[in-house]
Amino acid sequence: MNSNFFDGHDYFIDEKVNLFKFENVYKIFDEKGENIGAVKQILTFGQKALRFLVDKRMLPFKLNIVNNDDELQAVISRGFTFFMSKIIINDAYENPIAIIKQKFKFFKPTFKIEQPDGELIAEITGDWKAWNFVIKDSNQIEMGSISKKWAGALKEIFTTADKYNVHIDPLYSQNKHKVAILSAAITIDMVLKES
């Protein structure tokens, strides 16, 4: 894993949909507006064909987080699902980092990020219509946010709705957990759009 990739505290994510391949690609920018990597959806031919036959909310997905040198940083994956999503986050060496569990709450999407042993890392709750989410640690202390509102110069560069900011408190230093939180932000985008 590139040690510098998850050192930042603000990640700006710009979704690009590839209509011909039916795949989503998310470009990732740092707080200076520099492209630091991407999240690429990996679909087999069979998965692409199934999209015409089965509700895509039920289908599995796999997303690779890569840096600018196309080096794998982490993998986000989900198997077939029928109601609430359970997403697995692995590092570049296929070691499990975290599990993201979608919880059912009316009009208030909630995602729990847990370590593989079940210990809570963080919980993300929010208002999906306004696309404002709060990230709280296991002690319910706010440690970050996910928002469509981009501040400063970046607001002028990126103006469409498929872009959002993941902010993690600068005092929070656990890079392995940052991988899970950034992955959860991508997951929220995919799962809520599917819904």
Short mmCIF file of C-alpha atoms in Angstrom, two decimals:
data_model
loop_
_atom_site.label_atom_id
_atom_site.label_comp_id
_atom_site.label_asym_id
_atom_site.label_seq_id
_atom_site.Cartn_x
_atom_site.Cartn_y
_atom_site.Cartn_z
CA MET A 1 0.00 0.00 0.00
CA ASN A 2 1.31 3.43 -0.90
CA SER A 3 1.90 5.02 2.50
CA ASN A 4 1.22 8.54 1.18
CA PHE A 5 -2.15 7.84 -0.39
CA PHE A 6 -4.11 7.83 2.88
CA ASP A 7 -2.05 10.49 4.68
CA GLY A 8 -4.46 13.31 3.78
CA HIS A 9 -7.59 14.46 5.56
CA ASP A 10 -9.69 15.71 2.65
CA TYR A 11 -10.55 13.58 -0.34
CA PHE A 12 -12.57 14.94 -3.23
CA ILE A 13 -14.31 12.29 -5.26
CA ASP A 14 -15.51 12.86 -8.81
CA GLU A 15 -17.65 10.13 -10.35
CA LYS A 16 -17.30 9.32 -14.04
CA VAL A 17 -19.75 6.81 -15.51
CA ASN A 18 -18.55 4.78 -18.49
CA LEU A 19 -21.81 4.09 -20.34
CA PHE A 20 -20.22 1.74 -22.87
CA LYS A 21 -18.67 -0.54 -20.25
CA PHE A 22 -21.44 -0.10 -17.62
CA GLU A 23 -18.70 0.67 -15.10
CA ASN A 24 -18.24 3.53 -12.66
CA VAL A 25 -14.89 5.25 -12.22
CA TYR A 26 -14.28 7.67 -9.38
CA LYS A 27 -11.33 10.05 -9.58
CA ILE A 28 -9.83 11.01 -6.22
CA PHE A 29 -8.31 14.44 -5.57
CA ASP A 30 -6.47 15.77 -2.54
CA GLU A 31 -7.15 19.09 -0.76
CA LYS A 32 -4.96 20.91 -3.32
CA GLY A 33 -7.09 19.65 -6.21
CA GLU A 34 -4.40 17.27 -7.45
CA ASN A 35 -5.52 13.90 -8.78
CA ILE A 36 -4.03 11.25 -6.48
CA GLY A 37 -5.77 8.17 -7.81
CA ALA A 38 -9.03 6.52 -8.78
CA VAL A 39 -11.59 3.93 -7.85
CA LYS A 40 -12.32 1.59 -10.75
CA GLN A 41 -15.28 -0.75 -10.95
CA ILE A 42 -14.37 -4.23 -12.19
CA LEU A 43 -17.16 -6.14 -13.96
CA THR A 44 -16.96 -9.51 -15.65
CA PHE A 45 -18.82 -10.11 -18.92
CA GLY A 46 -21.36 -12.18 -16.98
CA GLN A 47 -22.02 -9.33 -14.52
CA LYS A 48 -22.54 -6.90 -17.39
CA ALA A 49 -25.05 -9.29 -18.98
CA LEU A 50 -26.88 -9.82 -15.68
CA ARG A 51 -27.51 -6.07 -15.43
CA PHE A 52 -30.11 -6.48 -18.20
CA LEU A 53 -31.88 -9.33 -16.37
CA VAL A 54 -31.55 -8.67 -12.63
CA ASP A 55 -32.07 -5.56 -10.50
CA LYS A 56 -28.56 -4.09 -10.15
CA ARG A 57 -29.20 -3.43 -6.43
CA MET A 58 -28.85 -7.19 -5.94
CA LEU A 59 -25.72 -7.70 -8.03
CA PRO A 60 -22.20 -8.09 -6.66
CA PHE A 61 -19.58 -5.44 -7.33
CA LYS A 62 -15.84 -5.01 -7.02
CA LEU A 63 -14.00 -1.68 -6.89
CA ASN A 64 -10.23 -1.22 -6.93
CA ILE A 65 -8.70 1.87 -5.29
CA VAL A 66 -5.49 2.70 -7.16
CA ASN A 67 -2.94 5.50 -6.97
CA ASN A 68 -1.71 7.54 -9.96
CA ASP A 69 0.75 4.78 -10.86
CA ASP A 70 -2.18 2.34 -11.04
CA GLU A 71 -0.87 0.54 -7.96
CA LEU A 72 -3.60 -1.19 -5.98
CA GLN A 73 -4.29 0.42 -2.58
CA ALA A 74 -7.45 -1.40 -1.49
CA VAL A 75 -10.37 -3.44 -2.81
CA ILE A 76 -14.07 -2.88 -2.07
CA SER A 77 -16.36 -5.86 -2.82
CA ARG A 78 -19.91 -7.01 -2.24
CA GLY A 79 -21.55 -10.33 -3.05
CA PHE A 80 -25.15 -10.82 -4.13
CA THR A 81 -27.52 -9.00 -1.77
CA PHE A 82 -31.27 -8.96 -1.32
CA PHE A 83 -31.91 -6.23 1.25
CA MET A 84 -29.09 -4.59 3.22
CA SER A 85 -25.59 -4.45 1.77
CA LYS A 86 -22.55 -6.00 3.46
CA ILE A 87 -19.33 -4.76 1.86
CA ILE A 88 -15.84 -6.14 2.45
CA ILE A 89 -12.72 -3.93 2.35
CA ASN A 90 -9.36 -5.64 1.72
CA ASP A 91 -5.89 -4.16 1.44
CA ALA A 92 -3.75 -4.61 -1.69
CA TYR A 93 -2.58 -8.01 -0.38
CA GLU A 94 -6.15 -9.32 0.10
CA ASN A 95 -5.99 -8.97 3.89
CA PRO A 96 -9.37 -7.91 5.35
CA ILE A 97 -9.40 -4.35 6.71
CA ALA A 98 -13.07 -3.73 7.46
CA ILE A 99 -16.68 -4.66 6.83
CA ILE A 100 -19.31 -2.04 5.98
CA LYS A 101 -22.85 -2.94 7.00
CA GLN A 102 -25.84 -0.97 5.77
CA LYS A 103 -28.51 -0.57 8.46
CA PHE A 104 -32.19 0.06 7.77
CA LYS A 105 -33.54 3.37 9.06
CA PHE A 106 -36.32 5.36 7.39
CA PHE A 107 -34.97 8.44 5.58
CA LYS A 108 -31.70 8.27 7.53
CA PRO A 109 -29.18 5.98 5.85
CA THR A 110 -26.78 4.41 8.32
CA PHE A 111 -23.59 2.49 7.63
CA LYS A 112 -21.48 0.80 10.30
CA ILE A 113 -17.79 0.26 9.61
CA GLU A 114 -16.41 -2.63 11.61
CA GLN A 115 -13.06 -4.34 11.91
CA PRO A 116 -13.05 -7.98 10.71
CA ASP A 117 -13.48 -9.10 14.36
CA GLY A 118 -16.69 -7.03 14.64
CA GLU A 119 -15.27 -4.11 16.66
CA LEU A 120 -16.85 -0.83 15.56
CA ILE A 121 -14.52 1.62 13.76
CA ALA A 122 -17.09 4.25 12.82
CA GLU A 123 -20.72 4.89 12.00
CA ILE A 124 -21.91 7.06 9.13
CA THR A 125 -25.39 8.57 9.26
CA GLY A 126 -26.99 11.21 7.17
CA ASP A 127 -29.65 12.73 5.03
CA TRP A 128 -29.44 11.16 1.58
CA LYS A 129 -31.50 13.90 -0.06
CA ALA A 130 -29.17 16.68 1.05
CA TRP A 131 -26.18 14.32 0.81
CA ASN A 132 -24.77 15.34 4.17
CA PHE A 133 -23.31 12.57 6.32
CA VAL A 134 -21.61 12.61 9.71
CA ILE A 135 -18.86 10.13 10.59
CA LYS A 136 -18.63 9.24 14.30
CA ASP A 137 -16.13 6.96 16.01
CA SER A 138 -17.07 4.09 18.35
CA ASN A 139 -17.51 6.62 21.21
CA GLN A 140 -20.00 8.65 19.11
CA ILE A 141 -17.50 11.51 18.73
CA GLU A 142 -17.65 13.24 15.35
CA MET A 143 -14.52 12.52 13.36
CA GLY A 144 -15.47 13.53 9.85
CA SER A 145 -18.10 14.19 7.22
CA ILE A 146 -19.19 13.39 3.69
CA SER A 147 -20.74 16.25 1.78
CA LYS A 148 -21.58 17.51 -1.70
CA LYS A 149 -20.36 20.96 -0.59
CA TRP A 150 -16.83 21.68 -1.73
CA ALA A 151 -15.10 24.66 -0.21
CA GLY A 152 -12.58 27.19 -1.48
CA ALA A 153 -11.02 27.11 -4.93
CA LEU A 154 -12.16 23.55 -5.56
CA LYS A 155 -15.78 24.71 -5.49
CA GLU A 156 -15.09 26.75 -8.60
CA ILE A 157 -13.43 23.85 -10.44
CA PHE A 158 -15.97 21.13 -9.65
CA THR A 159 -19.61 22.09 -9.83
CA THR A 160 -21.75 19.06 -10.73
CA ALA A 161 -23.74 16.93 -8.31
CA ASP A 162 -21.73 13.71 -8.71
CA LYS A 163 -18.81 15.08 -6.74
CA TYR A 164 -18.35 15.02 -3.01
CA ASN A 165 -15.87 15.63 -0.22
CA VAL A 166 -14.80 13.14 2.45
CA HIS A 167 -13.28 14.98 5.40
CA ILE A 168 -11.51 13.14 8.24
CA ASP A 169 -10.41 15.01 11.35
CA PRO A 170 -6.66 15.84 11.03
CA LEU A 171 -6.13 14.44 14.56
CA TYR A 172 -7.26 11.03 13.34
CA SER A 173 -4.13 9.14 12.30
CA GLN A 174 -5.10 5.51 11.67
CA ASN A 175 -4.53 5.04 7.94
CA LYS A 176 -6.08 1.57 7.90
CA HIS A 177 -9.32 3.07 9.19
CA LYS A 178 -9.08 5.94 6.67
CA VAL A 179 -9.10 3.30 3.92
CA ALA A 180 -12.34 1.93 5.36
CA ILE A 181 -13.93 5.38 5.73
CA LEU A 182 -13.03 6.44 2.18
CA SER A 183 -14.32 3.08 0.91
CA ALA A 184 -17.55 3.61 2.83
CA ALA A 185 -18.06 6.98 1.10
CA ILE A 186 -17.79 5.32 -2.32
CA THR A 187 -20.11 2.55 -1.12
CA ILE A 188 -22.71 5.04 0.09
CA ASP A 189 -22.74 6.67 -3.33
CA MET A 190 -23.24 3.36 -5.11
CA VAL A 191 -25.77 1.84 -2.71
CA LEU A 192 -27.96 4.94 -2.39
CA LYS A 193 -27.96 5.58 -6.13
CA GLU A 194 -29.00 1.97 -6.73
CA SER A 195 -31.84 2.43 -4.24
#
